[in-house]
PDB file of C-alpha atoms in Angstrom:
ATOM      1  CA  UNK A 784      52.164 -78.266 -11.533  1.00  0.00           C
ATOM      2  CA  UNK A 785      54.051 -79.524  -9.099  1.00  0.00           C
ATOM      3  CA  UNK A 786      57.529 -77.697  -7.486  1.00  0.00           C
ATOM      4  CA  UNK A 787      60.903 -79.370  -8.653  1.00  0.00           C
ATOM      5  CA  UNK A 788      63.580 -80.948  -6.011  1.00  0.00           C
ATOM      6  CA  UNK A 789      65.729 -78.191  -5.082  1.00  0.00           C
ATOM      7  CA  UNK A 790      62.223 -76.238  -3.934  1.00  0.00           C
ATOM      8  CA  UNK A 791      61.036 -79.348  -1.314  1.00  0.00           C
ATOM      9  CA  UNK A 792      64.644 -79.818  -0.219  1.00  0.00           C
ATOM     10  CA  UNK A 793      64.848 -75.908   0.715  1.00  0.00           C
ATOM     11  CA  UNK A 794      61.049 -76.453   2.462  1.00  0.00           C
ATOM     12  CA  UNK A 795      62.603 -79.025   4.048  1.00  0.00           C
ATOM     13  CA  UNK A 796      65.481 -76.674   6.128  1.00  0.00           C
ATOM     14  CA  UNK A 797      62.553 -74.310   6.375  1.00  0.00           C
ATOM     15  CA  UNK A 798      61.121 -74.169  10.078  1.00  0.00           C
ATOM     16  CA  UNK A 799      57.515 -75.901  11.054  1.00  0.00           C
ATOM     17  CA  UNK A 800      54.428 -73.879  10.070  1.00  0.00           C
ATOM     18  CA  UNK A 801      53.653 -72.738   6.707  1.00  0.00           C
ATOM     19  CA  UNK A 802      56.252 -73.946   5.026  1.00  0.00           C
ATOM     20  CA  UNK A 803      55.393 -77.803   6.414  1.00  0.00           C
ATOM     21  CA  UNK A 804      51.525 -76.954   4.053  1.00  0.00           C
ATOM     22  CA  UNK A 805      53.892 -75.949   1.180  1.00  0.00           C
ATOM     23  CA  UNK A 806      55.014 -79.797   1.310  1.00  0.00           C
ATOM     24  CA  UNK A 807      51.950 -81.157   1.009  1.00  0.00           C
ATOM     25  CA  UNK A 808      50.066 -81.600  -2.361  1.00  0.00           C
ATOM     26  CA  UNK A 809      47.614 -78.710  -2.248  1.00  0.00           C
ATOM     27  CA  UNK A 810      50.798 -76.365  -1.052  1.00  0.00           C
ATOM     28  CA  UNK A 811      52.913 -77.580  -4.002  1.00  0.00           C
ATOM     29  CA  UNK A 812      50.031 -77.222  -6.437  1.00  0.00           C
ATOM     30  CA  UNK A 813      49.532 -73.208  -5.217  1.00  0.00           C
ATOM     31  CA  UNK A 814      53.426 -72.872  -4.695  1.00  0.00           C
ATOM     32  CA  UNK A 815      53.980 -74.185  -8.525  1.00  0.00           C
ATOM     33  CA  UNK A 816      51.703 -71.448  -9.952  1.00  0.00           C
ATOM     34  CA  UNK A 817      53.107 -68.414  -8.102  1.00  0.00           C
ATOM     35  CA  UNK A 818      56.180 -69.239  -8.734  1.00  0.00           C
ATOM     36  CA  UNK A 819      56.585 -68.508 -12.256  1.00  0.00           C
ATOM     37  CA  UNK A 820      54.829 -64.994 -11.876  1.00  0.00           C
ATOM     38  CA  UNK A 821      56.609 -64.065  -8.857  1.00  0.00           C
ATOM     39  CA  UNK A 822      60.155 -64.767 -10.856  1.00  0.00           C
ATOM     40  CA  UNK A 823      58.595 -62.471 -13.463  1.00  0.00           C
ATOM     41  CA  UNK A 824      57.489 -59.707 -11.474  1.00  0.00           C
ATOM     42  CA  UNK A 825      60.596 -58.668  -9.478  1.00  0.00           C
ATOM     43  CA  UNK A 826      62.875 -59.524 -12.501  1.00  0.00           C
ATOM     44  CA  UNK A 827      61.149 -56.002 -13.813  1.00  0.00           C
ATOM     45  CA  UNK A 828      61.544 -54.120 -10.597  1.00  0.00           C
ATOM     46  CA  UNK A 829      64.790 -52.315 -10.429  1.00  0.00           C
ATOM     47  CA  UNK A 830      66.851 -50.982  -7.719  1.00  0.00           C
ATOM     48  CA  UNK A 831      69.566 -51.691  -5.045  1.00  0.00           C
ATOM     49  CA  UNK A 832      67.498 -53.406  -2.033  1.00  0.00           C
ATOM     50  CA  UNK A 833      65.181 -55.971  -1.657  1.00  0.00           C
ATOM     51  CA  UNK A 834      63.537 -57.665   0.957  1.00  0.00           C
ATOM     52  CA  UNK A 835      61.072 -61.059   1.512  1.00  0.00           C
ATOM     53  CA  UNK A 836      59.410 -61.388   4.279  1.00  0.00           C
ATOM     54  CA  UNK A 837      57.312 -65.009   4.938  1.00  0.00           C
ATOM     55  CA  UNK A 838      58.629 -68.302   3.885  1.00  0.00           C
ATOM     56  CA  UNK A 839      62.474 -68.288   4.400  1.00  0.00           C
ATOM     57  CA  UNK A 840      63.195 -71.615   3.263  1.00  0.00           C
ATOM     58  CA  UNK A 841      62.647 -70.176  -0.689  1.00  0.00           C
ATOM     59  CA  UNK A 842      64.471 -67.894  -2.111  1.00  0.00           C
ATOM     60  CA  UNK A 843      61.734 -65.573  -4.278  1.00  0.00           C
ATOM     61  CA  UNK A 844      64.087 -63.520  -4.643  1.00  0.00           C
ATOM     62  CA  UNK A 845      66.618 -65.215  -7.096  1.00  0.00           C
ATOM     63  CA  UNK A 846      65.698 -63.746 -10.197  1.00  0.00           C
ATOM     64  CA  UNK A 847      65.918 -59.984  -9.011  1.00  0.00           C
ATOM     65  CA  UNK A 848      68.418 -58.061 -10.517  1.00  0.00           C
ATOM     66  CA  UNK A 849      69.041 -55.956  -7.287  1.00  0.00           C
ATOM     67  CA  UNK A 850      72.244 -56.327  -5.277  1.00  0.00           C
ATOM     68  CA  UNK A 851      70.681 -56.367  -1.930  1.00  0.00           C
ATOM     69  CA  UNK A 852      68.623 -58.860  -1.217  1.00  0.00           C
ATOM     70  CA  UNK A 853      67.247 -60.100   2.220  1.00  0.00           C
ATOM     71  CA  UNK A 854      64.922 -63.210   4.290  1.00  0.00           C
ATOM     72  CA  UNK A 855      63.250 -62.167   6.966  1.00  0.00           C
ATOM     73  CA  UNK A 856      62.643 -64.950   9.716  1.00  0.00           C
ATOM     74  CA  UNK A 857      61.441 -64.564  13.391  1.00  0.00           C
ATOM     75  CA  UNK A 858      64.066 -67.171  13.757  1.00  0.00           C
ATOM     76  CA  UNK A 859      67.310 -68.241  12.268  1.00  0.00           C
ATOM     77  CA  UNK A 860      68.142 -71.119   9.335  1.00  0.00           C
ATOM     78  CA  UNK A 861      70.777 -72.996   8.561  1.00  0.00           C
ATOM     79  CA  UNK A 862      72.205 -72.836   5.157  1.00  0.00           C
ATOM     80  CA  UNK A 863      69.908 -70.413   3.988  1.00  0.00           C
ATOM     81  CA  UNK A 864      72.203 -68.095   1.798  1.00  0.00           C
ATOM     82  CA  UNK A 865      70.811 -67.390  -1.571  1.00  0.00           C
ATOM     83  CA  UNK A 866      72.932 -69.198  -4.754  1.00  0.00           C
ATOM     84  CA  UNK A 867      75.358 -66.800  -5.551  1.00  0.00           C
ATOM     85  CA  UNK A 868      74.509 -64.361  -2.991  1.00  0.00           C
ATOM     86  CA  UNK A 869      77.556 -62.515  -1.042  1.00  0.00           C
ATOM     87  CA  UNK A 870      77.221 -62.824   2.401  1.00  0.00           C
ATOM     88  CA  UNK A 871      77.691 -59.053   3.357  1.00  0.00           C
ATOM     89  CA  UNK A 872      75.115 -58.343   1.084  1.00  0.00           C
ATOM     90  CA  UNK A 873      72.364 -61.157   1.282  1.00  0.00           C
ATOM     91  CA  UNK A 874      70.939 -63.551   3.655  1.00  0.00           C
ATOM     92  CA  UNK A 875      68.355 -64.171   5.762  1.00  0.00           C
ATOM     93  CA  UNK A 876      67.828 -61.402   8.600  1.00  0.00           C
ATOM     94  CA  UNK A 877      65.910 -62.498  11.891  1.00  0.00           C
ATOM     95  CA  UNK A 878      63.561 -60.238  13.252  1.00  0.00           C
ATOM     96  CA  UNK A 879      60.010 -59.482  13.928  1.00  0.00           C
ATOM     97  CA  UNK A 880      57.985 -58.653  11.261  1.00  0.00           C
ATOM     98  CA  UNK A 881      55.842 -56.427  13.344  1.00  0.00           C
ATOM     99  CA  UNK A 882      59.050 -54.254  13.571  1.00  0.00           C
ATOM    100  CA  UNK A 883      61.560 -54.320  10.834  1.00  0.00           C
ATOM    101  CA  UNK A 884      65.228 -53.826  11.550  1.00  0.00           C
ATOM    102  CA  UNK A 885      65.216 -51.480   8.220  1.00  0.00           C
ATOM    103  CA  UNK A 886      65.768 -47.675   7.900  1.00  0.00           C
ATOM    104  CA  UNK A 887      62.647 -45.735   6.710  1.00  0.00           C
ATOM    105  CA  UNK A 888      62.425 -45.498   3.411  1.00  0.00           C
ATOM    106  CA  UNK A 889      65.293 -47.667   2.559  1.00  0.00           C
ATOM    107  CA  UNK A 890      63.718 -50.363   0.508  1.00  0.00           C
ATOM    108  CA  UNK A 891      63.017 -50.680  -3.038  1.00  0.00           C
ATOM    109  CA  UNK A 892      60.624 -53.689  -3.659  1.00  0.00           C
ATOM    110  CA  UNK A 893      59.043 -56.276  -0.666  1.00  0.00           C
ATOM    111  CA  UNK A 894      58.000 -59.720  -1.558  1.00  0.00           C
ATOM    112  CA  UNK A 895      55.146 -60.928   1.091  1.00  0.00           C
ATOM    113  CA  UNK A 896      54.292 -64.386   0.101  1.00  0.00           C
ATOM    114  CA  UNK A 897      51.724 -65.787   2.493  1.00  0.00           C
ATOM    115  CA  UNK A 898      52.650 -63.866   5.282  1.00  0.00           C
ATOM    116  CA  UNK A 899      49.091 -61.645   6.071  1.00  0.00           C
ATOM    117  CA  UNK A 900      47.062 -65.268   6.318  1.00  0.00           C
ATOM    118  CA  UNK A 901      49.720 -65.800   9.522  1.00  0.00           C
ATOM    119  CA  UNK A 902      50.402 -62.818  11.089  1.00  0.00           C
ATOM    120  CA  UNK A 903      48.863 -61.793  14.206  1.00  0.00           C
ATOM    121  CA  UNK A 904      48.681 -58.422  13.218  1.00  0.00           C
ATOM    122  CA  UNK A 905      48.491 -57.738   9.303  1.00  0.00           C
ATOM    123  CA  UNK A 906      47.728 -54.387   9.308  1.00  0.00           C
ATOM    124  CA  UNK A 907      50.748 -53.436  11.163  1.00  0.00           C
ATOM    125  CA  UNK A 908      52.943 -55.711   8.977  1.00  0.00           C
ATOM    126  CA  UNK A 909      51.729 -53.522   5.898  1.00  0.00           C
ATOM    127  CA  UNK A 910      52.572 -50.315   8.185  1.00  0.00           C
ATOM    128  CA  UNK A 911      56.338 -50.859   8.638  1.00  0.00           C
ATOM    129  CA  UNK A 912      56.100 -52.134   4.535  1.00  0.00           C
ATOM    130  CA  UNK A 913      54.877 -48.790   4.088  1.00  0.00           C
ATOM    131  CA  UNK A 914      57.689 -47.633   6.464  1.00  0.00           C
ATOM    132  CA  UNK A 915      60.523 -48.974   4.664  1.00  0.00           C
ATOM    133  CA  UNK A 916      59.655 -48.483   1.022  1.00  0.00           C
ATOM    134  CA  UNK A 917      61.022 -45.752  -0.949  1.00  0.00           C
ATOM    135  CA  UNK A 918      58.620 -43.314  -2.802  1.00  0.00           C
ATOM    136  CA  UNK A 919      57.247 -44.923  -5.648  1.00  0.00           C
ATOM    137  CA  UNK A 920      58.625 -48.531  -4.322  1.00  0.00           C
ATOM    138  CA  UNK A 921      56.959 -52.049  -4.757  1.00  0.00           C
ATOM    139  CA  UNK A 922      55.276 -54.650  -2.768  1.00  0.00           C
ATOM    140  CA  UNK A 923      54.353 -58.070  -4.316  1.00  0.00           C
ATOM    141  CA  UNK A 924      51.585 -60.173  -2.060  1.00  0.00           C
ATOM    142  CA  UNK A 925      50.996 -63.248  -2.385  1.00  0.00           C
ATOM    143  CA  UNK A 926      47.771 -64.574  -0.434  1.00  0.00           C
ATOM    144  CA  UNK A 927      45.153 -66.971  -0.884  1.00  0.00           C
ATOM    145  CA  UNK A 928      41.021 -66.259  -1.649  1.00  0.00           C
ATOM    146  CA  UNK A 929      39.141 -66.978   0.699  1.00  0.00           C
ATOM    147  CA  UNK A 930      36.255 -66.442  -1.940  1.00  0.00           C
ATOM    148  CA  UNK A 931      36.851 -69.589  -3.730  1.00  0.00           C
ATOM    149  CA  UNK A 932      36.127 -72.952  -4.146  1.00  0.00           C
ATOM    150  CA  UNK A 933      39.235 -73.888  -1.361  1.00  0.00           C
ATOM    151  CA  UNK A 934      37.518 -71.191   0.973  1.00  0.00           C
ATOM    152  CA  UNK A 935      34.478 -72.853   0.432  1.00  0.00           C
ATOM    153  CA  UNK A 936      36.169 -76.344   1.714  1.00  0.00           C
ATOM    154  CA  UNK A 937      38.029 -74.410   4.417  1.00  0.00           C
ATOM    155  CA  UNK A 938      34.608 -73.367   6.038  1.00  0.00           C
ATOM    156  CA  UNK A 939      32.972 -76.484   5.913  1.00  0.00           C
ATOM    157  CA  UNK A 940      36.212 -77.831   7.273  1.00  0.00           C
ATOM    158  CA  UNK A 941      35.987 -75.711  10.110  1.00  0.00           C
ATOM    159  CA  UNK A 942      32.062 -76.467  10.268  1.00  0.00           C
ATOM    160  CA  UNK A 943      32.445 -80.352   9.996  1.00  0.00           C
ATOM    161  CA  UNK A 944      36.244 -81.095  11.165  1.00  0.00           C
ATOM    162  CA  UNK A 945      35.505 -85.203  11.030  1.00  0.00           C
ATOM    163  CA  UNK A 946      34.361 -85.568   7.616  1.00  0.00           C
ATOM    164  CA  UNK A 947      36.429 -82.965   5.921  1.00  0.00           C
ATOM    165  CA  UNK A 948      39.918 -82.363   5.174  1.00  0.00           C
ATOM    166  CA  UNK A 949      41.585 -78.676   5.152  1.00  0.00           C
ATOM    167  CA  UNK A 950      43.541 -77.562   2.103  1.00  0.00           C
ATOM    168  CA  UNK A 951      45.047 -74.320   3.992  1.00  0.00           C
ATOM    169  CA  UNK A 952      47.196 -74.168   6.741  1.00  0.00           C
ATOM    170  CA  UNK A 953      45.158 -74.931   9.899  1.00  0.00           C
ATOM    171  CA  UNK A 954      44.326 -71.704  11.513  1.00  0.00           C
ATOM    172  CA  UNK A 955      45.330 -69.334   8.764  1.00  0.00           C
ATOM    173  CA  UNK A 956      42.745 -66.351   7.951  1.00  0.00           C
ATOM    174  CA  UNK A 957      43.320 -65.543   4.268  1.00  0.00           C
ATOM    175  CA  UNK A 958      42.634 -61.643   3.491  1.00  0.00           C
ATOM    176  CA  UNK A 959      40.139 -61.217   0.154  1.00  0.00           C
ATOM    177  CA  UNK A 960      41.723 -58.561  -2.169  1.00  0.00           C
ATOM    178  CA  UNK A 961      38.738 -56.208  -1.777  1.00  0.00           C
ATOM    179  CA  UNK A 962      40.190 -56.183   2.116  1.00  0.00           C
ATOM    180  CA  UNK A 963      43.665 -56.204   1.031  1.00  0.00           C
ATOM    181  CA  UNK A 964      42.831 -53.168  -1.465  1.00  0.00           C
ATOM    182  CA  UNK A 965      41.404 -51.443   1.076  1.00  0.00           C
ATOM    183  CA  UNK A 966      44.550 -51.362   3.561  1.00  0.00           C
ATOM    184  CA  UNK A 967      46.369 -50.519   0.194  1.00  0.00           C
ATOM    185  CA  UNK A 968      44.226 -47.588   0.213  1.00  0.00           C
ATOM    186  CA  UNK A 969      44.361 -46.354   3.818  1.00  0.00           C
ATOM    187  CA  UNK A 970      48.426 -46.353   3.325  1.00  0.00           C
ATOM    188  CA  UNK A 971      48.530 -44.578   0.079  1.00  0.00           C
ATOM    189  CA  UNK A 972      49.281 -47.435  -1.948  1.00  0.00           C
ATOM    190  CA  UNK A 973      48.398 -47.500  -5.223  1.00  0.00           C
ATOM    191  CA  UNK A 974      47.508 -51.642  -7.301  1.00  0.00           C
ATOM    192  CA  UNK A 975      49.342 -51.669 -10.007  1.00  0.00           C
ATOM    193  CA  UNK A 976      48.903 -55.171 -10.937  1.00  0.00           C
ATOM    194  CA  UNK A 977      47.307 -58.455  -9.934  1.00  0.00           C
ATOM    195  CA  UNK A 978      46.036 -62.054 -11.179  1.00  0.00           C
ATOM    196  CA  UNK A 979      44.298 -64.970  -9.818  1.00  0.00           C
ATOM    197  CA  UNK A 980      45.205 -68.475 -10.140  1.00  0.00           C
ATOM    198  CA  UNK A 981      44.695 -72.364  -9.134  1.00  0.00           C
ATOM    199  CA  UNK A 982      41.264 -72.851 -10.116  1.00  0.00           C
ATOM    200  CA  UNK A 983      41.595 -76.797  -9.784  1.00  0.00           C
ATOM    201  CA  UNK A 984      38.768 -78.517  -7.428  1.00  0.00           C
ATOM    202  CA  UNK A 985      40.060 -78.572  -3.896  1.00  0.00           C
ATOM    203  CA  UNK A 986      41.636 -82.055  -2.785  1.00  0.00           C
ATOM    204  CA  UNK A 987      44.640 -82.831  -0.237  1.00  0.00           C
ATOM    205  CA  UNK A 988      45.646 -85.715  -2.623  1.00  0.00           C
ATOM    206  CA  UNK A 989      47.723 -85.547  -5.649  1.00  0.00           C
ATOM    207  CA  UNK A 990      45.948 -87.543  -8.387  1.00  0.00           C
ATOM    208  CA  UNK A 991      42.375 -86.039  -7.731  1.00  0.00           C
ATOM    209  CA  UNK A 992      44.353 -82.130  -8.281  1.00  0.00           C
ATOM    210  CA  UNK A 993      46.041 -83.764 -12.110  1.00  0.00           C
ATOM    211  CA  UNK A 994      42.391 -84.825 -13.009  1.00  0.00           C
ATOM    212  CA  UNK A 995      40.966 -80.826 -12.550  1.00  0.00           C
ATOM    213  CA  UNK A 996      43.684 -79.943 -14.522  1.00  0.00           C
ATOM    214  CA  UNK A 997      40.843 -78.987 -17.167  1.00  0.00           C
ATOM    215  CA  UNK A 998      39.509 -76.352 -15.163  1.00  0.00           C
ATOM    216  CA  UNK A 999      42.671 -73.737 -15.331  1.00  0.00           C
ATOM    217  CA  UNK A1000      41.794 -72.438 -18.280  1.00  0.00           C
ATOM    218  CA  UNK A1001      38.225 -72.843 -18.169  1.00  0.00           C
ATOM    219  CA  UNK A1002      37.916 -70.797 -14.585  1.00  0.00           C
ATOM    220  CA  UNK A1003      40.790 -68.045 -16.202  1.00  0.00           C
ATOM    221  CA  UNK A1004      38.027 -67.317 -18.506  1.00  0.00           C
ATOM    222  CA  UNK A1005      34.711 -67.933 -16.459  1.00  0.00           C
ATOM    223  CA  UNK A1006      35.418 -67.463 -12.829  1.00  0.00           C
ATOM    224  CA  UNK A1007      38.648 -65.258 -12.922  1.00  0.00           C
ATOM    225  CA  UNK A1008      38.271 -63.955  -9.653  1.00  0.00           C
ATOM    226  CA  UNK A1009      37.370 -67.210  -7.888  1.00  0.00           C
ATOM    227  CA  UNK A1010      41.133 -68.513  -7.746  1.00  0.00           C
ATOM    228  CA  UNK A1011      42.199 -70.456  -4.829  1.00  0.00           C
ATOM    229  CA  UNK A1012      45.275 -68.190  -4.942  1.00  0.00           C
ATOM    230  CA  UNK A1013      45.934 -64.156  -6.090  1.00  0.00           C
ATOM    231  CA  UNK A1014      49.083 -61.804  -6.852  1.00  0.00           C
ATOM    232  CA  UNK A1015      48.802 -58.166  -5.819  1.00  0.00           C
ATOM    233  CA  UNK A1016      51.246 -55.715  -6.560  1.00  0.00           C
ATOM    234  CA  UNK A1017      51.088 -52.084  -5.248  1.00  0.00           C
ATOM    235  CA  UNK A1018      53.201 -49.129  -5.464  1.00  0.00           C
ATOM    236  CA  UNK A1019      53.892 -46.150  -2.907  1.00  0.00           C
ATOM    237  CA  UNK A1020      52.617 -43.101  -3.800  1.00  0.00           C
ATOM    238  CA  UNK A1021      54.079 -40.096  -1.883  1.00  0.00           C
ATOM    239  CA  UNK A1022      51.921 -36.775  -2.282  1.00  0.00           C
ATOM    240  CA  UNK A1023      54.058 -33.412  -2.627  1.00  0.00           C
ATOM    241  CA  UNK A1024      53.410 -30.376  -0.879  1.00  0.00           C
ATOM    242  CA  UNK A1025      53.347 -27.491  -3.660  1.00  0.00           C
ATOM    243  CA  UNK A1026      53.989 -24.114  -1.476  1.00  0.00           C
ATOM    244  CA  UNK A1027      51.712 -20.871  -2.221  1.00  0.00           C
ATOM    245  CA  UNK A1028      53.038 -17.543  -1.329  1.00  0.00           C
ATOM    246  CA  UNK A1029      51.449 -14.875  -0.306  1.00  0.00           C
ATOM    247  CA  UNK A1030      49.852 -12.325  -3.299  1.00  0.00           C
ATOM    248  CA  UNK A1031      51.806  -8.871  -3.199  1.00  0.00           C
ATOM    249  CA  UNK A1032      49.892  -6.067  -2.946  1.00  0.00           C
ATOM    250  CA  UNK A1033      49.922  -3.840  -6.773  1.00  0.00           C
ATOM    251  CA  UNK A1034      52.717  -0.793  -5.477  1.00  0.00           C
ATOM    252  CA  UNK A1035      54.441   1.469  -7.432  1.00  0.00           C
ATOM    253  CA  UNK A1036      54.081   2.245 -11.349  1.00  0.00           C
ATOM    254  CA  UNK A1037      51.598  -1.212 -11.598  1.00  0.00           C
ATOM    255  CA  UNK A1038      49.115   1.488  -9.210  1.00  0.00           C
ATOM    256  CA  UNK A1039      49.368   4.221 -11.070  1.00  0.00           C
ATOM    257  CA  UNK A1040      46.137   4.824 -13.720  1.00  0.00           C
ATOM    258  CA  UNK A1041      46.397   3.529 -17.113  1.00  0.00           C
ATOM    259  CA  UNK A1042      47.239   6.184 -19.916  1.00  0.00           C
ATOM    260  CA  UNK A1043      44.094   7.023 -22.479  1.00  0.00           C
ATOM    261  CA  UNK A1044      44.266   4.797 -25.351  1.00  0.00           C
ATOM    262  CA  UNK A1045      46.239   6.577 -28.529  1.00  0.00           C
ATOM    263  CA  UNK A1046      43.530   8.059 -31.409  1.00  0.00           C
ATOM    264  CA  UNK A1047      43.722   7.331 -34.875  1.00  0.00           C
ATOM    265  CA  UNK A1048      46.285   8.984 -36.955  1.00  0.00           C
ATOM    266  CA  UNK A1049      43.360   9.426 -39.553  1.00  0.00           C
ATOM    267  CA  UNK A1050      40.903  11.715 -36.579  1.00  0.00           C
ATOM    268  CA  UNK A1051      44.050  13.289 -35.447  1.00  0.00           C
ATOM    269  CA  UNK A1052      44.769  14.607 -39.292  1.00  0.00           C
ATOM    270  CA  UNK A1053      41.026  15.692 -39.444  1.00  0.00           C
ATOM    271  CA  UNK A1054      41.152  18.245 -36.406  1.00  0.00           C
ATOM    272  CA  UNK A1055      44.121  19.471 -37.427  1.00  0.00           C
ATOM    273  CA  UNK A1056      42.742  21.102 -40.741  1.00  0.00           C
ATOM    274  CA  UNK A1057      40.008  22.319 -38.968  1.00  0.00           C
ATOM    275  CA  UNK A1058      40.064  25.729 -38.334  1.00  0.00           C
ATOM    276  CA  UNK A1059      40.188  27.464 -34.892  1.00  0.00           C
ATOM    277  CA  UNK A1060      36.523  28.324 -35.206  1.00  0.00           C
ATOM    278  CA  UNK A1061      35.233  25.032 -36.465  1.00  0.00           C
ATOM    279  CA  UNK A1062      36.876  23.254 -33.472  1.00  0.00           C
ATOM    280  CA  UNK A1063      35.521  26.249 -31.098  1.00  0.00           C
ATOM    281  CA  UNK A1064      32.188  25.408 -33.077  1.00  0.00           C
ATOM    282  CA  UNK A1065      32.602  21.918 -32.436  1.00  0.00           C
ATOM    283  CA  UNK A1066      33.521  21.537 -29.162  1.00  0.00           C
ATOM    284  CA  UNK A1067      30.900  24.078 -27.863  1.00  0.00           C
ATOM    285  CA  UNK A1068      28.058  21.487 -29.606  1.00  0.00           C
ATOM    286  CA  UNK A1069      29.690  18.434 -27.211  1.00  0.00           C
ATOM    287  CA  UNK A1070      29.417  20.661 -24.169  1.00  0.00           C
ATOM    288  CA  UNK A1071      25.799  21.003 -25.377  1.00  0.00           C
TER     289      UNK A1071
END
């Protein structure tokens, strides 16, 4: 699957560094299957703000229903308003994603497509995502497996650098989900969803990727988790305090002692024919 004009030309404006891999074949093969699913995915998320940070030059954010809708970049693009957008209310926003120019818990959903494999610090990029999201927000990652067939190139690459060609971004370090579930964890994120993809055998040229094209659906079925690329969505769960007061001590009528339980009318109708001497009689043989 390869991306359609209007995505190169917008890699194209994008600045130098990941986006340039997203150019090449094995980028446009990866970028062609996350696509689709990303389009899906925040078309179902709803609320008023949304931001993307990583890759600038696309728009993942098109098909969102929200209003808001924002590009982080460490540094500024030209002609990088979304189609349709308004100006006062989208565009791209340059900061550091370290530190996010957003107001805590302001944000309803946060695309990250590729962005942990880069960053210098990728646990601290998933603290300020934790920072911004509203309770019971979303974050969408994209990232690729690094326990895969392309990881497996990518280490030999690194290994033998001659004789073999990379098909990741040269000096990108790819988080596996069980990693990636585990920071999820330590910021009280819950995975709500996720998928692998791009099960084609690693190449850096075009025809040899069309000739795997057998092996999509044959890994979806037999090697699901060994995609060259994954999806993971999360959600922010916020835990409430529930206040216990203290236990009031039993005053009042609640202390006094419970009154004898009522007899039967039928036992109360017996002693009362009895006469005065068979009740004297009677109770003298219970003091006995």
């Amino acid at each position: 699957m390869v991306p359609s004009e209007p995505l190169i030309s917008q890699l194209q404006s994008s600045p130098a560094g990941l986006e340039q891999w997203l150019l090449t074949p094995p980028g446009q093969y990866v970028m062609g299957w996350e696509r689709p699913h990303i389009d899906r995915a925040v078309n179902d998320v709803f609320g008023y703000h949304a931001v993307q940070l990583g890759l600038p030059g696309l728009d993942l954010l098109a098909e969102s229903r929200m209003p808001c809708r924002w590009r982080v970049s460490p540094q500024p693009l030209a002609n990088a308003l979304p189609t349709g957008g308004n100006p006062a209310h989208c565009g791209v926003v340059v900061a550091d994603f370290h530190e996010l120019p957003f107001d805590s818990q302001s944000i309803d959903l946060v695309v990250v497509p590729h962005l942990l494999e880069v960053a210098e610090n990728p646990h601290q990029v998933l603290r300020e995502i934790d920072r911004v999201l509203i309770p019971e927000g979303r974050v969408l990652v994209a990232g690729l497996n690094p326990f895969s067939l392309w990881g497996l190139r990518q280490g030999l690459h690194q290994g033998i650098r001659r004789r073999v060609q990379p098909v990741w971004p040269v000096g990108a370090k790819p988080l596996g989900v069980p990693r990636l579930r585990d920071l999820f964890t330590l910021l009280s994120f819950e995975v709500e969803r996720g998928r692998f993809g791009c099960y084609r055998w690693p190449s850096v040229q075009a025809h040899r990727l069309e000739r795997g094209a057998f092996m999509e659906k044959a890994g979806d079925r037999w090697w699901p988790m060994c995609g060259a690329a994954y999806l993971l969505g999360a959600v922010k769960r916020t835990r409430k305090m529930t206040l216990i007061g203290p236990r009031w001590k039993q005053t009042g009528l609640s202390a006094l002692p419970s009154p004898a339980p009522a007899q039967p009318s039928s036992q109360v109708a017996s002693q009362s024919r009895q006469s005065p001497h068979d009740r004297q009689k009677s109770d003298g043989h219970h003091l006995r």
